[in-house]
Short mmCIF file of C-alpha atoms and ligand atoms in Angstrom, two decimals:
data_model
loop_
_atom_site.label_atom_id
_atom_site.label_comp_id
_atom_site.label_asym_id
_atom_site.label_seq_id
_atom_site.Cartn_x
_atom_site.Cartn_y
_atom_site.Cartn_z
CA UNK A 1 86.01 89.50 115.61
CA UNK A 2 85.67 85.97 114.74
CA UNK A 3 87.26 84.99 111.16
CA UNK A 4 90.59 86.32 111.05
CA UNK A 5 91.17 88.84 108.56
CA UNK A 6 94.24 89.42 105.74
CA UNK A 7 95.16 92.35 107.62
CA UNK A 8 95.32 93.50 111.36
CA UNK A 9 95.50 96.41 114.01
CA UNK A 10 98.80 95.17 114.46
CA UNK A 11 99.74 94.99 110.65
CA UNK A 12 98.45 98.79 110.81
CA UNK A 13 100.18 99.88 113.76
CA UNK A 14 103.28 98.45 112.55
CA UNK A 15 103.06 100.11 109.54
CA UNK A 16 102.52 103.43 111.16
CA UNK A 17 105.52 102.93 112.88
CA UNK A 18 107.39 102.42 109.45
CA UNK A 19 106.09 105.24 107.61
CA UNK A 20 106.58 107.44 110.59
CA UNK A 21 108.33 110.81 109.60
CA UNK A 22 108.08 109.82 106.16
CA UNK A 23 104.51 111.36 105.36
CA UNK A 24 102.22 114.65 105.96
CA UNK A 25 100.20 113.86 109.33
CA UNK A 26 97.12 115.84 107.00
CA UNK A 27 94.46 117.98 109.22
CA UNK A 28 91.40 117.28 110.80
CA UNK A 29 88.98 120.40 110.99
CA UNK A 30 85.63 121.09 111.64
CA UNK A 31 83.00 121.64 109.15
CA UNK A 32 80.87 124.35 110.64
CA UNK A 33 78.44 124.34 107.56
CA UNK A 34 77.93 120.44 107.33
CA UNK A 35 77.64 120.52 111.47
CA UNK A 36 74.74 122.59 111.23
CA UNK A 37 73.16 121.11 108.14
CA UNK A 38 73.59 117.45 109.97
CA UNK A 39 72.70 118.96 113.17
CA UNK A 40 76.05 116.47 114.33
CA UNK A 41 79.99 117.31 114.35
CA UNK A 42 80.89 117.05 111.02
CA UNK A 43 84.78 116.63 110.82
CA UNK A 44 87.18 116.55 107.40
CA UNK A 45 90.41 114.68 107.02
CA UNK A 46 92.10 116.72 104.93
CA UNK A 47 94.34 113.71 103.12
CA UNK A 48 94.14 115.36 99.57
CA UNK A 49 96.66 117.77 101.56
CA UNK A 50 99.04 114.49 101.45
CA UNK A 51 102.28 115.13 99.46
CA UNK A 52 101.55 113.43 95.60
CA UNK A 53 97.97 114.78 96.16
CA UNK A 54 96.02 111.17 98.04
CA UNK A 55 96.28 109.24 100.58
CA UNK A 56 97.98 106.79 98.43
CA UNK A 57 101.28 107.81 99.38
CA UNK A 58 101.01 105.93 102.49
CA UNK A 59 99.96 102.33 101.01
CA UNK A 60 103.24 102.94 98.84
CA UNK A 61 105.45 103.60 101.54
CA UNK A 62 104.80 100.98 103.48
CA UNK A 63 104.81 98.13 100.98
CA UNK A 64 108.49 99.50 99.34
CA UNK A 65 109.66 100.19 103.22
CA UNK A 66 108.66 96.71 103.42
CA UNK A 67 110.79 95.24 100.68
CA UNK A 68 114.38 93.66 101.20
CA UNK A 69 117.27 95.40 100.95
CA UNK A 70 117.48 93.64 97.83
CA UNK A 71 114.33 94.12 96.19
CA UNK A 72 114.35 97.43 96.86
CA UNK A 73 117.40 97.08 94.19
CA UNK A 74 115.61 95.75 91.95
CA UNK A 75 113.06 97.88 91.63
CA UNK A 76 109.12 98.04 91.60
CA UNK A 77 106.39 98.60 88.99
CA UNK A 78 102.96 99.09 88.60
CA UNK A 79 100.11 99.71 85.72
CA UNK A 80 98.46 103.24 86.79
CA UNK A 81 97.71 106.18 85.30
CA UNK A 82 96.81 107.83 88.67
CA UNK A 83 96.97 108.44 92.09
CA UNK A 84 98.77 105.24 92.71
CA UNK A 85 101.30 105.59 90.39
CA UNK A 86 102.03 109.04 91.36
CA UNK A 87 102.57 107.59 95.10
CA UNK A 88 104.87 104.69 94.02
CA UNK A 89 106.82 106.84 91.47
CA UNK A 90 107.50 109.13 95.50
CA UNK A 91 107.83 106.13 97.78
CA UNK A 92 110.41 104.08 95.61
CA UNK A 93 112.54 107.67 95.04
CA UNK A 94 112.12 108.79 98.54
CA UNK A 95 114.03 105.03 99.50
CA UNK A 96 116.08 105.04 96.93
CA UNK A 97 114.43 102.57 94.47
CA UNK A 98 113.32 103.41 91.13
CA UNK A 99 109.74 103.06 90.14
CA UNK A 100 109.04 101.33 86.19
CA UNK A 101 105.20 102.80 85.86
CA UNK A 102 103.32 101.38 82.65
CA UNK A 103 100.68 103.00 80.80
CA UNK A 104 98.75 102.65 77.78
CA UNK A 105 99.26 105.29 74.55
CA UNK A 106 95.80 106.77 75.38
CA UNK A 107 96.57 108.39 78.58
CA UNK A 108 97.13 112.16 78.26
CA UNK A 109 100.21 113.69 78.17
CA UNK A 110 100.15 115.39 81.24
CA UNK A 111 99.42 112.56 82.86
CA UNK A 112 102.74 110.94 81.87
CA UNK A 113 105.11 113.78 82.46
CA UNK A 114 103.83 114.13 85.94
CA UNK A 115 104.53 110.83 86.94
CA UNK A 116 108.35 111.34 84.97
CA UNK A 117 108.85 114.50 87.23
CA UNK A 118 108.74 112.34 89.97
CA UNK A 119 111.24 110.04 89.41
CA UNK A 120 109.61 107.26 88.02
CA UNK A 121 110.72 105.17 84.39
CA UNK A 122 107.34 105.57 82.31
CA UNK A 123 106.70 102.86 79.55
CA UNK A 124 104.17 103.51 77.46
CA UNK A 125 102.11 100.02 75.75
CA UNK A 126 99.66 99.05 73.83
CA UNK A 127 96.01 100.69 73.86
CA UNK A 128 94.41 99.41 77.04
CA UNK A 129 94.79 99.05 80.85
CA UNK A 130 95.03 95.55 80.23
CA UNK A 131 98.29 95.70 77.66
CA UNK A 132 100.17 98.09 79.91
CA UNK A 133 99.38 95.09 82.90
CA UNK A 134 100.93 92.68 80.53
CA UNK A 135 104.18 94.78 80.31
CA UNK A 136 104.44 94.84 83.87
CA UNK A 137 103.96 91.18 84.16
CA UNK A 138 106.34 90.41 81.37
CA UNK A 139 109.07 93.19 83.37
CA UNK A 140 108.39 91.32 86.72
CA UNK A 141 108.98 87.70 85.06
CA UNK A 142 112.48 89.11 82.78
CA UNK A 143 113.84 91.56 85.05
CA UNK A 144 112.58 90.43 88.76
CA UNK A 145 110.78 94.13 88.84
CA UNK A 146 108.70 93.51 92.18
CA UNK A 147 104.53 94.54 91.52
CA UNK A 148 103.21 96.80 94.09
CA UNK A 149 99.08 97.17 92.99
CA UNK A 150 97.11 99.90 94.08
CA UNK A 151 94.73 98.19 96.63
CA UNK A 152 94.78 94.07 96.92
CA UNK A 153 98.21 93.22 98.72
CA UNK A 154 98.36 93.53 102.60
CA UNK A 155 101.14 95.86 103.41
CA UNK A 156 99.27 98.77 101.20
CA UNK A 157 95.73 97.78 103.14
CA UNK A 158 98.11 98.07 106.25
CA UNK A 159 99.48 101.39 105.23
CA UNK A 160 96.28 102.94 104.08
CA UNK A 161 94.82 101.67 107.55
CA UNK A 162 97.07 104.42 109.38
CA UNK A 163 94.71 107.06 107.87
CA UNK A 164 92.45 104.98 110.29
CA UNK A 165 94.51 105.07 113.07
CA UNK A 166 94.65 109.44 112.84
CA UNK A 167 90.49 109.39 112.43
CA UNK A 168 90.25 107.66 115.96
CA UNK A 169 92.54 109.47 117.81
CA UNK A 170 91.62 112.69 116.35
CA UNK A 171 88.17 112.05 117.11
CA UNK A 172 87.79 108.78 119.29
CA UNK A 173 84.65 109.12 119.85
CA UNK A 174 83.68 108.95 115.77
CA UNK A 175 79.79 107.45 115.59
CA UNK A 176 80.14 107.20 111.55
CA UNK A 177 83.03 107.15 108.94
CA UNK A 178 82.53 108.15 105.28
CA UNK A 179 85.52 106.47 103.12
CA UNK A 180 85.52 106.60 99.43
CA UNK A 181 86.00 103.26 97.67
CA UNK A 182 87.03 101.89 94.75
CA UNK A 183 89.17 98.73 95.64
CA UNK A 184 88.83 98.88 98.51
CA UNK A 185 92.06 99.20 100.30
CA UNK A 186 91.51 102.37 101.60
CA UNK A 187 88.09 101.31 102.84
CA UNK A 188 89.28 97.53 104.25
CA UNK A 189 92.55 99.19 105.99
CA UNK A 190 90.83 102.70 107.58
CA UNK A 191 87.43 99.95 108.61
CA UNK A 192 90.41 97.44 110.27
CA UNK A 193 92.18 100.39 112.20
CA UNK A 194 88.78 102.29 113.66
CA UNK A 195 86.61 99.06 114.12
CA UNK A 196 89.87 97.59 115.97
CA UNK A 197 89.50 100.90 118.45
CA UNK A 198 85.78 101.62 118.30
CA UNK A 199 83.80 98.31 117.26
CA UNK A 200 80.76 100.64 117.43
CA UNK A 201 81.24 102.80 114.57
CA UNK A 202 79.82 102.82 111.26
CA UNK A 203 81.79 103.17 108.37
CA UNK A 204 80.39 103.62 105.38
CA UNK A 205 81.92 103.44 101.80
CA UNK A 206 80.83 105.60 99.28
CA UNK A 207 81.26 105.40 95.30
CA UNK A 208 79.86 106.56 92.23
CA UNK A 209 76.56 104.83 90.46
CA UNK A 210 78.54 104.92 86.90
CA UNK A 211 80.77 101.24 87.90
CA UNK A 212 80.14 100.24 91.66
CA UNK A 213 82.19 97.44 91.13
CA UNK A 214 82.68 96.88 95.26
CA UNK A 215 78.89 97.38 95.85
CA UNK A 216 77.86 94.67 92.34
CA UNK A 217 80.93 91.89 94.31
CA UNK A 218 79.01 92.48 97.60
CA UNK A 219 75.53 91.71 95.94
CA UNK A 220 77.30 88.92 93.94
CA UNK A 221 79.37 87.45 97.35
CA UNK A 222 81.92 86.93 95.01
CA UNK A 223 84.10 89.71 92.81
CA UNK A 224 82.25 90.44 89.59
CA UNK A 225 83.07 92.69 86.39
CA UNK A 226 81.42 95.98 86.22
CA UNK A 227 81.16 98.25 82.99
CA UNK A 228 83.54 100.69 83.14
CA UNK A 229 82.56 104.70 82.43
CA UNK A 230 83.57 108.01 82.50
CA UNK A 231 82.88 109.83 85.75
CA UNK A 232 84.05 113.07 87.70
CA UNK A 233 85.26 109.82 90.44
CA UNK A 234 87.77 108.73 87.50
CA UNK A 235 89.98 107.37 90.78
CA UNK A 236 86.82 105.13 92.04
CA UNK A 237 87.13 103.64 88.15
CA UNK A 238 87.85 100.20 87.44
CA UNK A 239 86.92 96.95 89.06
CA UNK A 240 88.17 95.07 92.40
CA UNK A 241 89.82 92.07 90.77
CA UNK A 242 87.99 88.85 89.71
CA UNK A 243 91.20 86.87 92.25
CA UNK A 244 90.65 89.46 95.00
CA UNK A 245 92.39 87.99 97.82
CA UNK A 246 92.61 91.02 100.31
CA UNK A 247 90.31 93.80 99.87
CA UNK A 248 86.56 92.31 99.13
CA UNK A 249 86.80 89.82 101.95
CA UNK A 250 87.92 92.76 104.29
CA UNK A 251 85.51 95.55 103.30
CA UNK A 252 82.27 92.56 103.14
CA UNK A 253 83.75 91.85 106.76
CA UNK A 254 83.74 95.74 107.96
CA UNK A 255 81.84 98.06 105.84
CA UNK A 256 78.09 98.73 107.55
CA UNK A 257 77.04 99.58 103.61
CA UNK A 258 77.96 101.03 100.31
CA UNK A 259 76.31 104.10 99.22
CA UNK A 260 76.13 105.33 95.47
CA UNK A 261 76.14 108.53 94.28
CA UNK A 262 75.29 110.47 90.88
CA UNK A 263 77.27 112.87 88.56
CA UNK A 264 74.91 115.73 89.96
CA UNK A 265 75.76 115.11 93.53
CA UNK A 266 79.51 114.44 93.05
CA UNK A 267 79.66 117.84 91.46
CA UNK A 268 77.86 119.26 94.34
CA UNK A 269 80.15 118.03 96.59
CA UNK A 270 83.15 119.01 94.85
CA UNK A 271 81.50 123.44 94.94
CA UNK A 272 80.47 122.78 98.40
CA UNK A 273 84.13 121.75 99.29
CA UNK A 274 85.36 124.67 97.18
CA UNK A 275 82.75 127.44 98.54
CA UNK A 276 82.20 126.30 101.86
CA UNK A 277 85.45 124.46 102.75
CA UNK A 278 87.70 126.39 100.37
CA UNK A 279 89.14 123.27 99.65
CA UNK A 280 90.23 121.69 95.88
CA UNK A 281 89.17 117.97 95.68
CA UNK A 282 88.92 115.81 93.49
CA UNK A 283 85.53 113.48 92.16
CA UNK A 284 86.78 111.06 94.37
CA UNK A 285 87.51 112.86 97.68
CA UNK A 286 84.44 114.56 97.61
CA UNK A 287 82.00 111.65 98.09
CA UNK A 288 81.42 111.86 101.72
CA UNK A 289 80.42 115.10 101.60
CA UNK A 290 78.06 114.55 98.38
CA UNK A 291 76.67 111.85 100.65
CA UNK A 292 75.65 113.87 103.39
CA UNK A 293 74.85 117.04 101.40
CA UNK A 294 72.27 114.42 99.25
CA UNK A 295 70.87 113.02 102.49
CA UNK A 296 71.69 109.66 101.56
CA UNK A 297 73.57 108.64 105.18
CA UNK A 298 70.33 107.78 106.77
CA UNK A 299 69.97 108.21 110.83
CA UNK A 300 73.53 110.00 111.21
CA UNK A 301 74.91 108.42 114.63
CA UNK A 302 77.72 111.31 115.12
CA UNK A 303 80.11 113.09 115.49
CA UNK A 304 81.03 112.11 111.50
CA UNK A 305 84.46 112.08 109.88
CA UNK A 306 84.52 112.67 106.32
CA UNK A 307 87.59 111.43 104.25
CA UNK A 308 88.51 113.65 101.66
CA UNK A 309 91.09 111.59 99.96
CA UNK A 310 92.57 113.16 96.99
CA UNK A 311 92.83 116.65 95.01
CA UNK A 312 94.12 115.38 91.26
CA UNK A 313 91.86 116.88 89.35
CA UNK A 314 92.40 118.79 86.23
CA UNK A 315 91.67 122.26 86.36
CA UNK A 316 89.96 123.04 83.86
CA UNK A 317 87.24 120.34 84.42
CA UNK A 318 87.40 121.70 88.32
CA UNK A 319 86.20 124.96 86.48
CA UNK A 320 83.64 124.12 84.39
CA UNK A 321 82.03 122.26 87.71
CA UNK A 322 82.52 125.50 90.17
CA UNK A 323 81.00 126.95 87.25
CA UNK A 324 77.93 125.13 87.42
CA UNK A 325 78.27 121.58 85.10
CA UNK A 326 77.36 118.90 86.31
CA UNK A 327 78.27 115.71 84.35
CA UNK A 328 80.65 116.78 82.19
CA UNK A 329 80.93 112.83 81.02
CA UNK A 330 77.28 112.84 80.12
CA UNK A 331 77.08 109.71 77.70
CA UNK A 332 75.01 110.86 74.26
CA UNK A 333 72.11 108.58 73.92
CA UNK A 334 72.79 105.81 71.40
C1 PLP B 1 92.46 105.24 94.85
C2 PLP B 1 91.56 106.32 95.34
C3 PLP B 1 90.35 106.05 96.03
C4 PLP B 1 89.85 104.64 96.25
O1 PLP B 1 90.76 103.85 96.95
P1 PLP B 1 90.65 102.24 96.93
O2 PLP B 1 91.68 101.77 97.86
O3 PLP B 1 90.89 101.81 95.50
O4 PLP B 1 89.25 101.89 97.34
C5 PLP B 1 89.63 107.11 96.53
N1 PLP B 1 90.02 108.39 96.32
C6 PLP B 1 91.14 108.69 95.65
C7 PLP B 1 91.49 110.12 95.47
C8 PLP B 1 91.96 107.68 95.14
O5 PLP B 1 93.09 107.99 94.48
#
């Protein structure tokens, strides 16, 4: 490759060497029903099988392994409500740091105890995404609390990218990749790891039509604002950063395209991993297969891997879908 990028093979096999031990290697298996309907091996990386329930356990490792001695002291802190701060709430107790995670007064109360349970100090500010950020800039400039975000900072691209670096050995011969995306780390580090190995394959991001906010920066060449809505992908929510510095230049570099994908077909996705796979995912971990099972990965170079990259979904919703909704976010007409 020409222009260097933020984040290298070597950034990812290093941090596969530092996480090592530390983290679920998840399967890879065989999808004998999306094989035949593809008429191409169709394998699935079972990540939602990571411990916290998503792959983003292993950004979070690497970036507190990566700390000092001393930061790690300090502490480290994040605004999520999700996946992420589930993962950093693991990583800083599993090293022996303690995680500060801050979230608005709106998010449910489940949500909050979870992320408690494992370890981490919740604060709880304000009535937006945006005031709990502003705690956890205020905690970083009082206390020296060091930020670890969800997807734009290199050592979480890096650790992401070892989910990469399992794809290609587990099938090195991999034609096409289907990542979810949101911010893109997952999608910049797993593209840096397999198009490092195999230049030749396609990877392809997927994400929801309601907020493409990776897709809208690609159109735009530049990171843009995208309305934010409700979706069964509530992990793909929320936009990319209008100062990206990692994660937009990497996936315009590495992603082959960005498909989108409707309630309807999330939904399918989500009862076809549950009937077919007997497999609990999430919105967001079952966009590859949506993809495929929609048609909408055009001239299918194989064999395919499939990321299926988290399970956090409540169950309830999970139920009403197996059951048959789906968009249970439908927005009312004005
Ligand atoms: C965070 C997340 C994504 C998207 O990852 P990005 O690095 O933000 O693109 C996909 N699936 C799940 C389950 C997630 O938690």
């Amino acid at each position: 490759m020409s222009v260097s990028l933020p984040v290298t093979i070597d950034d990812i096999e290093a941090a596969a060497r530092r996480i090592s031990g530390r983290l679920l290697r998840t399967p890879f298996v065989a999808s004998a029903s999306l094989s035949k309907l593809c008429g191409v091996t169709v394998g699935l990386k079972l990540e939602h099988h990571q411990a916290t329930g998503s792959f983003k356990l292993r950004g979070a490792t690497n970036a507190v392994l990566s700390l000092s001695a001393e930061e790690r002291a300090r502490g480290v802190i994040a605004a999520s409500t999700g996946n992420h701060g589930r993962a950093l709430a693991h990583a800083a107790k599993a090293e022996g740091s303690l995680a500060t995670i801050c979230m608005s007064r709106l998010v449910p109360e489940n949500k909050v105890s979870e992320i408690r349970r494992l370890g981490a100090d919740v604060r709880i500010v304000g009535k937006s995404q945006d005031e709990a950020q502003e705690e956890v800039e205020r905690l970083v400039a009082e206390k020296g609390l060091v930020m670890i975000p969800p997807f734009d900072h290199p050592a979480v691209v890096a650790g992401q990218g070892t989910l990469g670096l399992e794809i290609i050995d587990e099938m090195p011969d991999a034609g096409t990749v289907l990542i979810p995306v949101s911010g893109g780390g997952l999608g910049a580090g797993v593209a840096a790891a397999i198009k490092a190995r195999k230049p030749t394959t396609r990877i392809i991001g997927l994400t929801m039509e309601r907020g493409a906010a990776m897709k809208a920066s690609f159109a735009a060449g530049k990171p843009v604002l995208v309305e934010e809505r409700p979706s069964l992908a509530d992990s793909l929510g929320g936009g990319i950063g209008l100062d990206n510095r990692v994660t937009f230049q990497m996936c315009h570099a590495l992603l082959d395209d960005i498909v989108l994908l409707t309630e309807a077909e999330i939904a399918a996705g989500m009862r076809h991993a549950y009937r077919q796979e007997r497999e609990i995912v999430e919105g967001a971990g079952a966009v590859g297969i949506a993809a495929l099972l929609a048609g909408k990965i055009k001239n299918i170079d194989g064999p395919v891997a499939v990321i299926l990259s988290g399970r956090n979904v409540d169950m309830d919703l999970h139920l009403r879908v197996m059951n048959g909704e789906t968009d249970p976010f439908r927005e009312e007409a004005a």
